[in-house]
PDB file of C-alpha atoms in Angstrom:
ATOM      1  CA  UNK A   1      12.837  28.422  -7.722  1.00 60.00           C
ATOM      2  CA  UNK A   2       9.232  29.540  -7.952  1.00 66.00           C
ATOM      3  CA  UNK A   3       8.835  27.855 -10.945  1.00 74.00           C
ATOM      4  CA  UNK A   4      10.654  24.718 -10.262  1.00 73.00           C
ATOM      5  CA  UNK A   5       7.832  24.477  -7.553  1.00 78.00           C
ATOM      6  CA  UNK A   6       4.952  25.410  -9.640  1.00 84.00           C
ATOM      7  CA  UNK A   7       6.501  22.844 -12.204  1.00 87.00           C
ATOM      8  CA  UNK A   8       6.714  19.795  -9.412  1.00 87.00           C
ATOM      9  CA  UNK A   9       3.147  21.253  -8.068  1.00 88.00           C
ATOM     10  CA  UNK A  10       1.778  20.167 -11.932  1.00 91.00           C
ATOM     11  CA  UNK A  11       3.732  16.796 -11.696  1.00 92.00           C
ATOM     12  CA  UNK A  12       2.526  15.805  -8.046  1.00 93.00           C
ATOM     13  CA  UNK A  13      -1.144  16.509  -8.608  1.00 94.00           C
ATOM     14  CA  UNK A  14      -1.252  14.917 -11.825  1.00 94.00           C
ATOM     15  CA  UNK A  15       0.502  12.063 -10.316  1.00 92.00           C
ATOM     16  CA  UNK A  16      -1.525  12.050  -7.197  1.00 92.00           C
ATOM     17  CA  UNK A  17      -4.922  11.592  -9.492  1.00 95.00           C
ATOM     18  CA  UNK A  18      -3.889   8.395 -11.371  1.00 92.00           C
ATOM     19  CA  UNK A  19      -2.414   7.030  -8.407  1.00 90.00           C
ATOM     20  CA  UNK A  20      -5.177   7.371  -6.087  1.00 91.00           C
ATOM     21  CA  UNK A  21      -7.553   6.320  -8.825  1.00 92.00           C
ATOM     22  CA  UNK A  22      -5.338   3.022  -9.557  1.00 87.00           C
ATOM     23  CA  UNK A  23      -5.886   2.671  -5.206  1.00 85.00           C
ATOM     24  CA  UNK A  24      -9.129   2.606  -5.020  1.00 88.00           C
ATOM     25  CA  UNK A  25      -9.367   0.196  -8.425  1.00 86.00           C
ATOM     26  CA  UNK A  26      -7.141  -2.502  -6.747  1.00 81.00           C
ATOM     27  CA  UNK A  27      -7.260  -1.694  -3.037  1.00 76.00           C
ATOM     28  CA  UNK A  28      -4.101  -0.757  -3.074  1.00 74.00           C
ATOM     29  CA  UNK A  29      -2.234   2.063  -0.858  1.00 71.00           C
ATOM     30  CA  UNK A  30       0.058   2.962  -3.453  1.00 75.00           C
ATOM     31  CA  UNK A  31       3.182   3.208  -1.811  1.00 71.00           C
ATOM     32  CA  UNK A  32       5.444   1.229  -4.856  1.00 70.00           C
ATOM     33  CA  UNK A  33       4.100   4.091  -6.821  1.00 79.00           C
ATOM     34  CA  UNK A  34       4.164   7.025  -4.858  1.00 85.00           C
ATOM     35  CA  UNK A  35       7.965   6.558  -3.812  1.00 79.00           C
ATOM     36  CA  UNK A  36       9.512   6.511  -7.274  1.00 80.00           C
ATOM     37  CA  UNK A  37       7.790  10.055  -7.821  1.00 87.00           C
ATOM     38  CA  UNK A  38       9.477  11.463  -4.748  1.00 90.00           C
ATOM     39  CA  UNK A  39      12.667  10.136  -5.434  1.00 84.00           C
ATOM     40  CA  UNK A  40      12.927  11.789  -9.330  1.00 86.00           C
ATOM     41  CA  UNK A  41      10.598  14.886  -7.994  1.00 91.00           C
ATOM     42  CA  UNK A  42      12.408  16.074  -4.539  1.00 91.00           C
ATOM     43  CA  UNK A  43      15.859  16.648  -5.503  1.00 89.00           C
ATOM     44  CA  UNK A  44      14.403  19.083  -8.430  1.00 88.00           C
ATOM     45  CA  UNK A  45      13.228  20.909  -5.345  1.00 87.00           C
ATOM     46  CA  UNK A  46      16.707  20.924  -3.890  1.00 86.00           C
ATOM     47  CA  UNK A  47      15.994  18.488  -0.972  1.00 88.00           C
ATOM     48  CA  UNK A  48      18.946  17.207   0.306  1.00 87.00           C
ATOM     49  CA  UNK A  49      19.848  13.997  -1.283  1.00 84.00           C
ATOM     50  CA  UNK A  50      20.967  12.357   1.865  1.00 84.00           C
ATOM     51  CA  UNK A  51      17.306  13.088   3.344  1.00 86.00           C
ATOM     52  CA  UNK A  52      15.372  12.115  -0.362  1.00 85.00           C
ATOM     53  CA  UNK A  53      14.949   8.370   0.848  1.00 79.00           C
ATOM     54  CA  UNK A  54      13.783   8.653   4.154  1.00 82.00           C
ATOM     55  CA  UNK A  55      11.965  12.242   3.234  1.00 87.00           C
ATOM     56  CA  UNK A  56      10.515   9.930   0.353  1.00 86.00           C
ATOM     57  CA  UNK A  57       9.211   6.891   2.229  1.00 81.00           C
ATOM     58  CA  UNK A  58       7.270   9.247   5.217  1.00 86.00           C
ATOM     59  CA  UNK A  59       5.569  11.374   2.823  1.00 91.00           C
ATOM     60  CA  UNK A  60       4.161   8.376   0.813  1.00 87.00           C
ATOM     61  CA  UNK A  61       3.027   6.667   4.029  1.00 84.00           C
ATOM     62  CA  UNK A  62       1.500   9.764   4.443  1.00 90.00           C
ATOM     63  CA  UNK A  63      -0.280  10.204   1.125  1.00 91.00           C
ATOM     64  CA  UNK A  64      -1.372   6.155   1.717  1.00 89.00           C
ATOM     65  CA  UNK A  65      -3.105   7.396   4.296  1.00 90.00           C
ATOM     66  CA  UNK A  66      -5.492   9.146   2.448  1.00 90.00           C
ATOM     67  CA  UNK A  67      -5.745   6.953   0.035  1.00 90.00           C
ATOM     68  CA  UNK A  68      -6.182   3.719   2.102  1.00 90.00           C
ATOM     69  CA  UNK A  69      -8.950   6.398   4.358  1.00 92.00           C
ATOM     70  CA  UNK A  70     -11.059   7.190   1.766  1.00 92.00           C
ATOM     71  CA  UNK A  71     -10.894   4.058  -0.335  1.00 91.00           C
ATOM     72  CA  UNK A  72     -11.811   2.024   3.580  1.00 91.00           C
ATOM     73  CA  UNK A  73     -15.048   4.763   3.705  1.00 92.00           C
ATOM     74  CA  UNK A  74     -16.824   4.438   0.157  1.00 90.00           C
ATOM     75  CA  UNK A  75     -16.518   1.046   1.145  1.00 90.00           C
ATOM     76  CA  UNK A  76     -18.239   0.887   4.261  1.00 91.00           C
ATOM     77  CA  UNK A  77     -20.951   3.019   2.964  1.00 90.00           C
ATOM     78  CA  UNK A  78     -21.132   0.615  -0.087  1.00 87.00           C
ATOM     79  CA  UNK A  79     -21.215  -2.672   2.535  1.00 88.00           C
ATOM     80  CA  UNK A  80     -18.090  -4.063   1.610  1.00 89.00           C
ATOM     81  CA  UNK A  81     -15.722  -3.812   3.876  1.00 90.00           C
ATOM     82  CA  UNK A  82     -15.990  -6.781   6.061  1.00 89.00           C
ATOM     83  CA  UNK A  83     -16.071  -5.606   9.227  1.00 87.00           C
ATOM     84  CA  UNK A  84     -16.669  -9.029  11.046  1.00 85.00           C
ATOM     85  CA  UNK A  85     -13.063  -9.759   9.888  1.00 89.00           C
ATOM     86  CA  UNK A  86     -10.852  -6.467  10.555  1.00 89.00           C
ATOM     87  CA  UNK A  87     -10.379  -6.702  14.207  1.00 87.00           C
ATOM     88  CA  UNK A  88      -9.138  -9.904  13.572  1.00 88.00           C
ATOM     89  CA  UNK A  89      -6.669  -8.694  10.745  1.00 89.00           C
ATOM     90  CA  UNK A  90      -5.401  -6.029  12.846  1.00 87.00           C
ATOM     91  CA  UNK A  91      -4.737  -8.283  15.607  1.00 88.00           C
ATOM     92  CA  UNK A  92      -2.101 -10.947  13.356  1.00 87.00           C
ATOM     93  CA  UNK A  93      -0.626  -7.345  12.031  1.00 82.00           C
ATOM     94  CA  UNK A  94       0.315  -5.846  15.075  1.00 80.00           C
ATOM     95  CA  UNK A  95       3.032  -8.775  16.612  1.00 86.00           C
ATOM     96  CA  UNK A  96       3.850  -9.138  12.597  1.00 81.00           C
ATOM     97  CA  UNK A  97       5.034  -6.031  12.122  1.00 73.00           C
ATOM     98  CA  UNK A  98       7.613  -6.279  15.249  1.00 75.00           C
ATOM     99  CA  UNK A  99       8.798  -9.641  14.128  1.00 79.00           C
ATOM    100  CA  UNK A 100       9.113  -8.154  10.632  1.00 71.00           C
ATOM    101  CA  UNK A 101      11.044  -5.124  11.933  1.00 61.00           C
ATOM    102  CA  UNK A 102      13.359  -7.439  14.103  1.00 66.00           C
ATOM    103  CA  UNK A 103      14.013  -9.793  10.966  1.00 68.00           C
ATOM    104  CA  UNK A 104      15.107  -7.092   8.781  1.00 57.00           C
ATOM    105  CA  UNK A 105      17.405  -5.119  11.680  1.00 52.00           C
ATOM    106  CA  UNK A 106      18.922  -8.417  12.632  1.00 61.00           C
ATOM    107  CA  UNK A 107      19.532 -11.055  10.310  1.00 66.00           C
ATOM    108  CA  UNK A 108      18.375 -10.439   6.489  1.00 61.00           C
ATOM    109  CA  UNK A 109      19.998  -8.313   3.905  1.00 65.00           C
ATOM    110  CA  UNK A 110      17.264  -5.883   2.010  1.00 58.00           C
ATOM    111  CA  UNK A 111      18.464  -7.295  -1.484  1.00 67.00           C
ATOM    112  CA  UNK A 112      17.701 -10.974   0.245  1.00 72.00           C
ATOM    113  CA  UNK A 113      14.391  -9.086   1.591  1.00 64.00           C
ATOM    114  CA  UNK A 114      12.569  -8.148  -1.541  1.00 69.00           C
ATOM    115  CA  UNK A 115      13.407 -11.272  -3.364  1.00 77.00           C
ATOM    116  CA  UNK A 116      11.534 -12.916  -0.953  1.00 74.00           C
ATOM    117  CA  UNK A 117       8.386 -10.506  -1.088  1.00 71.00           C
ATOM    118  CA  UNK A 118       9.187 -10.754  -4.799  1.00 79.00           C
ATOM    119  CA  UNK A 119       8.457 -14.525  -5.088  1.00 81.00           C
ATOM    120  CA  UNK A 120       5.929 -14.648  -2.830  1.00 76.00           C
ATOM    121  CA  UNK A 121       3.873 -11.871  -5.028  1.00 76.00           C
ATOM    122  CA  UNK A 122       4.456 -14.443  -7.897  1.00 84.00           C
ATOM    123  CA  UNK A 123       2.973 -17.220  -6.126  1.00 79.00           C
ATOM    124  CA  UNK A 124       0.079 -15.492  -4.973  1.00 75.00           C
ATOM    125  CA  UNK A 125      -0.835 -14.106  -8.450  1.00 81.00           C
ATOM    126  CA  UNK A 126      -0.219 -17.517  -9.973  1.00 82.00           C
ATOM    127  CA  UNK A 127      -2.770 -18.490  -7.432  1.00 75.00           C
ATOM    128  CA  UNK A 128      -5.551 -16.369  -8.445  1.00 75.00           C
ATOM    129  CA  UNK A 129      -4.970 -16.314 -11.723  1.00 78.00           C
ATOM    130  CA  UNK A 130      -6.005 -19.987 -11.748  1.00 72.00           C
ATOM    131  CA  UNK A 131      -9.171 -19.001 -10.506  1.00 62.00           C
ATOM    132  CA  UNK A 132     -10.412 -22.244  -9.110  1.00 50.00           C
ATOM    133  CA  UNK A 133     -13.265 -21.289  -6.803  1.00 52.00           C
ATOM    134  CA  UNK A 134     -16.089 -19.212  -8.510  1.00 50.00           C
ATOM    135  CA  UNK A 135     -17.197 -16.165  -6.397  1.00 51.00           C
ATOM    136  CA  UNK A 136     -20.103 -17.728  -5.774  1.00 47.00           C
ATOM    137  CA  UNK A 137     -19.043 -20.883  -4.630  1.00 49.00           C
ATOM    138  CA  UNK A 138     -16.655 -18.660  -1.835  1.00 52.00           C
ATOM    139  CA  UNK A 139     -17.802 -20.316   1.751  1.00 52.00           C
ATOM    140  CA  UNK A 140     -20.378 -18.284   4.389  1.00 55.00           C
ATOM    141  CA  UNK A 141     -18.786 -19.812   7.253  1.00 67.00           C
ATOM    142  CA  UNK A 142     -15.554 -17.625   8.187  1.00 74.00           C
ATOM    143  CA  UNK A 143     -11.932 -18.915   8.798  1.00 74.00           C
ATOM    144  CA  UNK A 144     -10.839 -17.083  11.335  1.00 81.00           C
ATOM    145  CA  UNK A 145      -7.320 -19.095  12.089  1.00 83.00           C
ATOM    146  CA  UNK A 146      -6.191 -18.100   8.553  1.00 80.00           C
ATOM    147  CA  UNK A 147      -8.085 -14.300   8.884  1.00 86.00           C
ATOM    148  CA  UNK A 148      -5.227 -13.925  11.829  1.00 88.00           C
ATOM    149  CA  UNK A 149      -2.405 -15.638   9.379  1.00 85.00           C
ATOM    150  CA  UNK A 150      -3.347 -13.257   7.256  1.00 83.00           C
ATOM    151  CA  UNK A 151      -3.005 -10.390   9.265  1.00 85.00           C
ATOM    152  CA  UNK A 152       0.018 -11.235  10.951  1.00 87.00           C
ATOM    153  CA  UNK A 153       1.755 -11.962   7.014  1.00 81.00           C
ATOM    154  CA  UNK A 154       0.450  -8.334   6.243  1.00 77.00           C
ATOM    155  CA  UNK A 155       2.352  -7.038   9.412  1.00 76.00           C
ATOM    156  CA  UNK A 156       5.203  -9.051   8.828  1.00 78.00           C
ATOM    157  CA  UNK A 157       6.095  -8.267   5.651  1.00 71.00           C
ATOM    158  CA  UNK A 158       5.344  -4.370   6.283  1.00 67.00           C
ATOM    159  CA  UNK A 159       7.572  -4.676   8.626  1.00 64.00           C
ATOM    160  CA  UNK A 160      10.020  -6.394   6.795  1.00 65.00           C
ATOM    161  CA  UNK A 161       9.637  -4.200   3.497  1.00 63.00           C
ATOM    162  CA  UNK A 162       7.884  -0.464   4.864  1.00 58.00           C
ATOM    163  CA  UNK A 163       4.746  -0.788   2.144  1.00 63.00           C
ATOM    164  CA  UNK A 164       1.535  -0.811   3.271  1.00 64.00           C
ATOM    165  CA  UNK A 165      -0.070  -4.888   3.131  1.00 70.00           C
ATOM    166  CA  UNK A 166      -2.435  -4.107   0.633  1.00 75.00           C
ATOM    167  CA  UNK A 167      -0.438  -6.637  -2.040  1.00 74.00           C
ATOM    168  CA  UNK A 168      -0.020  -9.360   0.809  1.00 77.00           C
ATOM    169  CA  UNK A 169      -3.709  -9.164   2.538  1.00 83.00           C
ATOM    170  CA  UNK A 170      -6.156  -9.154  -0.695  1.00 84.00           C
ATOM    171  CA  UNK A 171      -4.929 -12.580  -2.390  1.00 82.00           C
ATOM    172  CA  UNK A 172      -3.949 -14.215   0.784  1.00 81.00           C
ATOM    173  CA  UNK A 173      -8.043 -13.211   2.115  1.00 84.00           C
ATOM    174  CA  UNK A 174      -9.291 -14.764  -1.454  1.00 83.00           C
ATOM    175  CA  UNK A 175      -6.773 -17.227  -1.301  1.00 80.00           C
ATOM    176  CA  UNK A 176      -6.784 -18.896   1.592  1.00 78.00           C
ATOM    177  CA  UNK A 177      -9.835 -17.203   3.799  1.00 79.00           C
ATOM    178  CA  UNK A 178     -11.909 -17.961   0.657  1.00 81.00           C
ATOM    179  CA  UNK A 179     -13.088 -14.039   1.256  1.00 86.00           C
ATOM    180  CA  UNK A 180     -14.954 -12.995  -2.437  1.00 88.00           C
ATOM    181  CA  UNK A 181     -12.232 -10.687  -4.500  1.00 86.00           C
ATOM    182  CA  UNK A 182     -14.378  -7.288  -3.993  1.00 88.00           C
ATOM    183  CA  UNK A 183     -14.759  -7.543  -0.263  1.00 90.00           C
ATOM    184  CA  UNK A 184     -10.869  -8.762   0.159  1.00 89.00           C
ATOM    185  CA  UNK A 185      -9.755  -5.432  -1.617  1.00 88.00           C
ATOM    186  CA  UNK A 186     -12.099  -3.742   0.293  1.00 90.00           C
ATOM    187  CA  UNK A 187     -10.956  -4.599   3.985  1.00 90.00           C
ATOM    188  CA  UNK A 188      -7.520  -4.672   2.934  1.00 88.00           C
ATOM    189  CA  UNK A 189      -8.053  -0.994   2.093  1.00 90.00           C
ATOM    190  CA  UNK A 190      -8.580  -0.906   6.038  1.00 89.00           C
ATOM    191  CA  UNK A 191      -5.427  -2.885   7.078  1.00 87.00           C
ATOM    192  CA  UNK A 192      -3.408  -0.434   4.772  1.00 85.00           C
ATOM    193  CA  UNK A 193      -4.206   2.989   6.781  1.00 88.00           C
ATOM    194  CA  UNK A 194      -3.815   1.002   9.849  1.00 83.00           C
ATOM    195  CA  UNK A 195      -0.318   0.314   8.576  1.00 79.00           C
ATOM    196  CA  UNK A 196       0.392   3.625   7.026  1.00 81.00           C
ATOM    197  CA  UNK A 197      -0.864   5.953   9.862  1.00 85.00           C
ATOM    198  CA  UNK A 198       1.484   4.270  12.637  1.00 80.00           C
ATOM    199  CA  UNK A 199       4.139   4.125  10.356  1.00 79.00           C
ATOM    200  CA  UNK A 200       3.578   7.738   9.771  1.00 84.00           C
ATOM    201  CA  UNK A 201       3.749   8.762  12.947  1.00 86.00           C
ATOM    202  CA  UNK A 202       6.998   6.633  13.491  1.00 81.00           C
ATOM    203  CA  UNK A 203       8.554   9.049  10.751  1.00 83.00           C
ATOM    204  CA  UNK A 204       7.241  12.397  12.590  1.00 88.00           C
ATOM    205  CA  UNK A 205       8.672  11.100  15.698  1.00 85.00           C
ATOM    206  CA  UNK A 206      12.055   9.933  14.181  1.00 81.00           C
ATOM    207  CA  UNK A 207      12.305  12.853  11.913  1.00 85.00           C
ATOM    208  CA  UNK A 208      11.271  15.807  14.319  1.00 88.00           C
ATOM    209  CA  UNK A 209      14.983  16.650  15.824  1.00 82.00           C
ATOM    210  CA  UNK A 210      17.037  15.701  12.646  1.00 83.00           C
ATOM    211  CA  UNK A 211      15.488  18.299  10.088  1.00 85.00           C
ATOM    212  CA  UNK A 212      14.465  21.970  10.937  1.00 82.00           C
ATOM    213  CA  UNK A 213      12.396  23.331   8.476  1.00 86.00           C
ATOM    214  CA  UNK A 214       9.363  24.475   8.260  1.00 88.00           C
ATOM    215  CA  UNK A 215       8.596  22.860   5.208  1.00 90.00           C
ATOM    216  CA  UNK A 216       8.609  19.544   6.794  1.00 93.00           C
ATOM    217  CA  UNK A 217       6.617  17.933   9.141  1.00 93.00           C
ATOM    218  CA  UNK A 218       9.370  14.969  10.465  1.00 88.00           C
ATOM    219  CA  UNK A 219      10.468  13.198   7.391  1.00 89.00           C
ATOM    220  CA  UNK A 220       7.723  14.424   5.900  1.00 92.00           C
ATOM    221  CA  UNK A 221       7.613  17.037   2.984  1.00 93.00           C
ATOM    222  CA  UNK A 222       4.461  18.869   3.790  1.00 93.00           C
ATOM    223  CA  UNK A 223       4.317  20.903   0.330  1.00 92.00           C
ATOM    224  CA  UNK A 224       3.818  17.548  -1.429  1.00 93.00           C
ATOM    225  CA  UNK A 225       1.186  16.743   0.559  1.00 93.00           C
ATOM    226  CA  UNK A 226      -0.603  19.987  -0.131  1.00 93.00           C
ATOM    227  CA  UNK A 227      -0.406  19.351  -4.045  1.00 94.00           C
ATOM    228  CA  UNK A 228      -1.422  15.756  -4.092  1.00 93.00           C
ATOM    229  CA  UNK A 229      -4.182  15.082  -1.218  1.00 93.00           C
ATOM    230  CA  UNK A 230      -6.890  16.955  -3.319  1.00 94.00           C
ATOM    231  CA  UNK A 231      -6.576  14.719  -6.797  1.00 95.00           C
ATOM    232  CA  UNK A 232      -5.724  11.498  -4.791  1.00 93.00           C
ATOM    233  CA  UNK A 233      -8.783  12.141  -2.976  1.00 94.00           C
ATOM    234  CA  UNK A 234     -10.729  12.232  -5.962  1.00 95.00           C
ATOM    235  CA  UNK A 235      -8.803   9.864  -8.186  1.00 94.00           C
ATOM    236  CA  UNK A 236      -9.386   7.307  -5.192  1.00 93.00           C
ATOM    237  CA  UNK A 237     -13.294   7.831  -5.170  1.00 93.00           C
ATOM    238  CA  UNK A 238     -13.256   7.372  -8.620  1.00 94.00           C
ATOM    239  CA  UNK A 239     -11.458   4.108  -8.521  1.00 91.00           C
ATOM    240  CA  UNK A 240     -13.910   3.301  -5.798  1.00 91.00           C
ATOM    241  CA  UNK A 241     -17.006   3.306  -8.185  1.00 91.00           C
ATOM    242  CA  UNK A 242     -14.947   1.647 -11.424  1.00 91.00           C
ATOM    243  CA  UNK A 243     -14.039  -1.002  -8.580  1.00 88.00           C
ATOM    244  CA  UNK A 244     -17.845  -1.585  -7.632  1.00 86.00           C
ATOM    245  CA  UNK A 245     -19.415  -1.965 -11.527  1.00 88.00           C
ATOM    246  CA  UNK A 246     -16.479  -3.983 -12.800  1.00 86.00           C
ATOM    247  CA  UNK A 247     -17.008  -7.592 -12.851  1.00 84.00           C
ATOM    248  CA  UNK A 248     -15.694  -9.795  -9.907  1.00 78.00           C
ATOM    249  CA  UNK A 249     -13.267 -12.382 -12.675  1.00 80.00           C
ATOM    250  CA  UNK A 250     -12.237  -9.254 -14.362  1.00 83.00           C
ATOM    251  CA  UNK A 251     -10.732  -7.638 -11.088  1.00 82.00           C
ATOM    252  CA  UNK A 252      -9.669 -10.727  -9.780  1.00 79.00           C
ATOM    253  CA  UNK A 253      -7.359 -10.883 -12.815  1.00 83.00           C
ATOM    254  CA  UNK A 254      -6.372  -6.973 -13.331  1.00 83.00           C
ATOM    255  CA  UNK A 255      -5.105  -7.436  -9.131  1.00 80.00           C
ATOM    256  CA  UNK A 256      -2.809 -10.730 -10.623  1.00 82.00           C
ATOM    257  CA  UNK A 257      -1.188  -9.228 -12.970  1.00 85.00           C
ATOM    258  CA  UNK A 258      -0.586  -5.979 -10.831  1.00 80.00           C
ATOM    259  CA  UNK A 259       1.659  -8.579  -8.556  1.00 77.00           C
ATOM    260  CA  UNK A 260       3.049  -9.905 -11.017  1.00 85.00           C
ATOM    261  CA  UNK A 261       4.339  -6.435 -12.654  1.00 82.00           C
ATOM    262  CA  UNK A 262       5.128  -5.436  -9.194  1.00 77.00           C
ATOM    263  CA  UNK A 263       7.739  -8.861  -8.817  1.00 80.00           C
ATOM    264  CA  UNK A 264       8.976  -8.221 -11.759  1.00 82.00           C
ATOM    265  CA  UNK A 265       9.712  -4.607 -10.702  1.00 76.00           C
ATOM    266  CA  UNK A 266      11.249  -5.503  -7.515  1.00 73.00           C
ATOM    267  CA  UNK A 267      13.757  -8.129  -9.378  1.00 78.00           C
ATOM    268  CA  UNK A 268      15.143  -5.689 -11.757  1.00 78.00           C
ATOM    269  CA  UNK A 269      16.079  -3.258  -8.833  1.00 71.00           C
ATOM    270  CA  UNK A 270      17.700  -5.679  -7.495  1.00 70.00           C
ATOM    271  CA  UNK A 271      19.352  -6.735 -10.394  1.00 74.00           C
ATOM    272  CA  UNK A 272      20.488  -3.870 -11.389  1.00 74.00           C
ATOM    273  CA  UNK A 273      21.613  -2.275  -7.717  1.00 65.00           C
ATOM    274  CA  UNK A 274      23.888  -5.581  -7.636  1.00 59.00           C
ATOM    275  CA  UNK A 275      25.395  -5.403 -11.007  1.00 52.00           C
TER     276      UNK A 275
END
């Protein structure tokens, strides 16, 4: 058993460095990466497969926290989180993710679910791959009716879907609140923990009378935590400073065709859980 841990111990914190450094590259939380580790990782530690999924989903909320934390800081020190903007965001997020929950509990199937988010991923990074507005040409005078739109979409469909908004906020806020690439990653970055830490704490509180052990915190598996936190934290800063020296057309691009590998994703699990 001791080895089995120290083995999963080498896999997590290896893990936890590329995907924290990916993060902070493309503003991201991480979550579509984090949970697929869990899921092949925790029953080698003989977790209960009938806890894995739920067990797998807290703990990456978790980590996201983390990463979405110290992605939202080097950017605030750096100047480019917009912080004008936020409040607003957080405001269209918070009756979002309610209507998102509702939608899912009450009238649309999860296959149904993620081919929507699916599609919607490939419009957006059909959108910015086109690239029609220069960075520079991005307007000074702020939007806020789509800022709030934008929000309440990142809400919704975290609601809808349990991930963090980071996919949904960054090209709708370069998209359509003609916010420049850099700073929409960054303030995403912010709308992500936001996400993440409730959702967290929805997990501890849901999870606190159904499993008693001491090796979990809720839902969450507190020994994964302990391996990956460390290289996440450093991975992310690093992704921080690529994010910063790499050219604005360059990341615009890299973020596209990260949606578009995460539709694609999404479609063949659903595929092949169908067939």
């Amino acid at each position: 058993m001791l080895s089995h841990i120290i083995e999963a111990g080498i896999v997590l914190s290896i893990a936890g460095f590329f995907i924290g450094f990916l993060s902070g590259l493309l503003g991201k939380g991480g979550g579509m990466l984090f949970i697929p580790t869990f899921w092949v990782v925790f029953p080698f530690l003989g977790i209960p497969e009938s806890i894995v999924p739920k067990s797998a989903v807290a703990t990456s909320l978790a980590c996201m926290t983390v990463t979405s934390a110290t992605s939202a800081w080097q950017h605030i020190k750096k100047g480019f989180l917009r912080k004008d903007i936020f409040l607003f965001l957080i405001l269209g997020a918070i009756p979002g993710d309610f209507v998102g929950s509702a939608l899912t509990a009450k009238i649309l199937s999860p296959e149904m679910t993620k081919v929507l988010f699916a599609l919607f991923l490939i419009f957006m990074s059909i959108k910015m791959l086109k690239g029609s507005k220069k960075e520079e040409g991005k307007k000074q005078k702020l939007n806020y009716r789509s800022i709030l739109v934008t929000g309440f979409t990142s809400g919704f469909l975290a609601g809808l879907l349990g991930v963090g908004g980071g996919a949904v906020v960054t090209p709708m806020l370069y998209s359509f609140a003609d916010i420049p690439i850099k700073n929409a990653m960054a303030t995403s970055t912010g709308v992500v923990f936001f996400n993440a830490f409730f959702s967290t704490l929805n997990y501890i509180y849901y999870g606190w009378h159904h499993i008693k052990s001491i090796f979990f915190l809720g839902y969450i598996y507190i020994p994964a935590l302990v391996f990956m936190i460390p290289p996440l934290y450093f991975g992310t800063k690093m992704g921080v400073k690529v994010m910063h020296k790499v050219q604005a057309e360059k990341l615009r691009k890299w973020f596209a065709f990260f949606l578009l590998a995460v539709a694609v994703e999404v479609v063949v699990k659903v595929l092949t859980s169908t067939f």
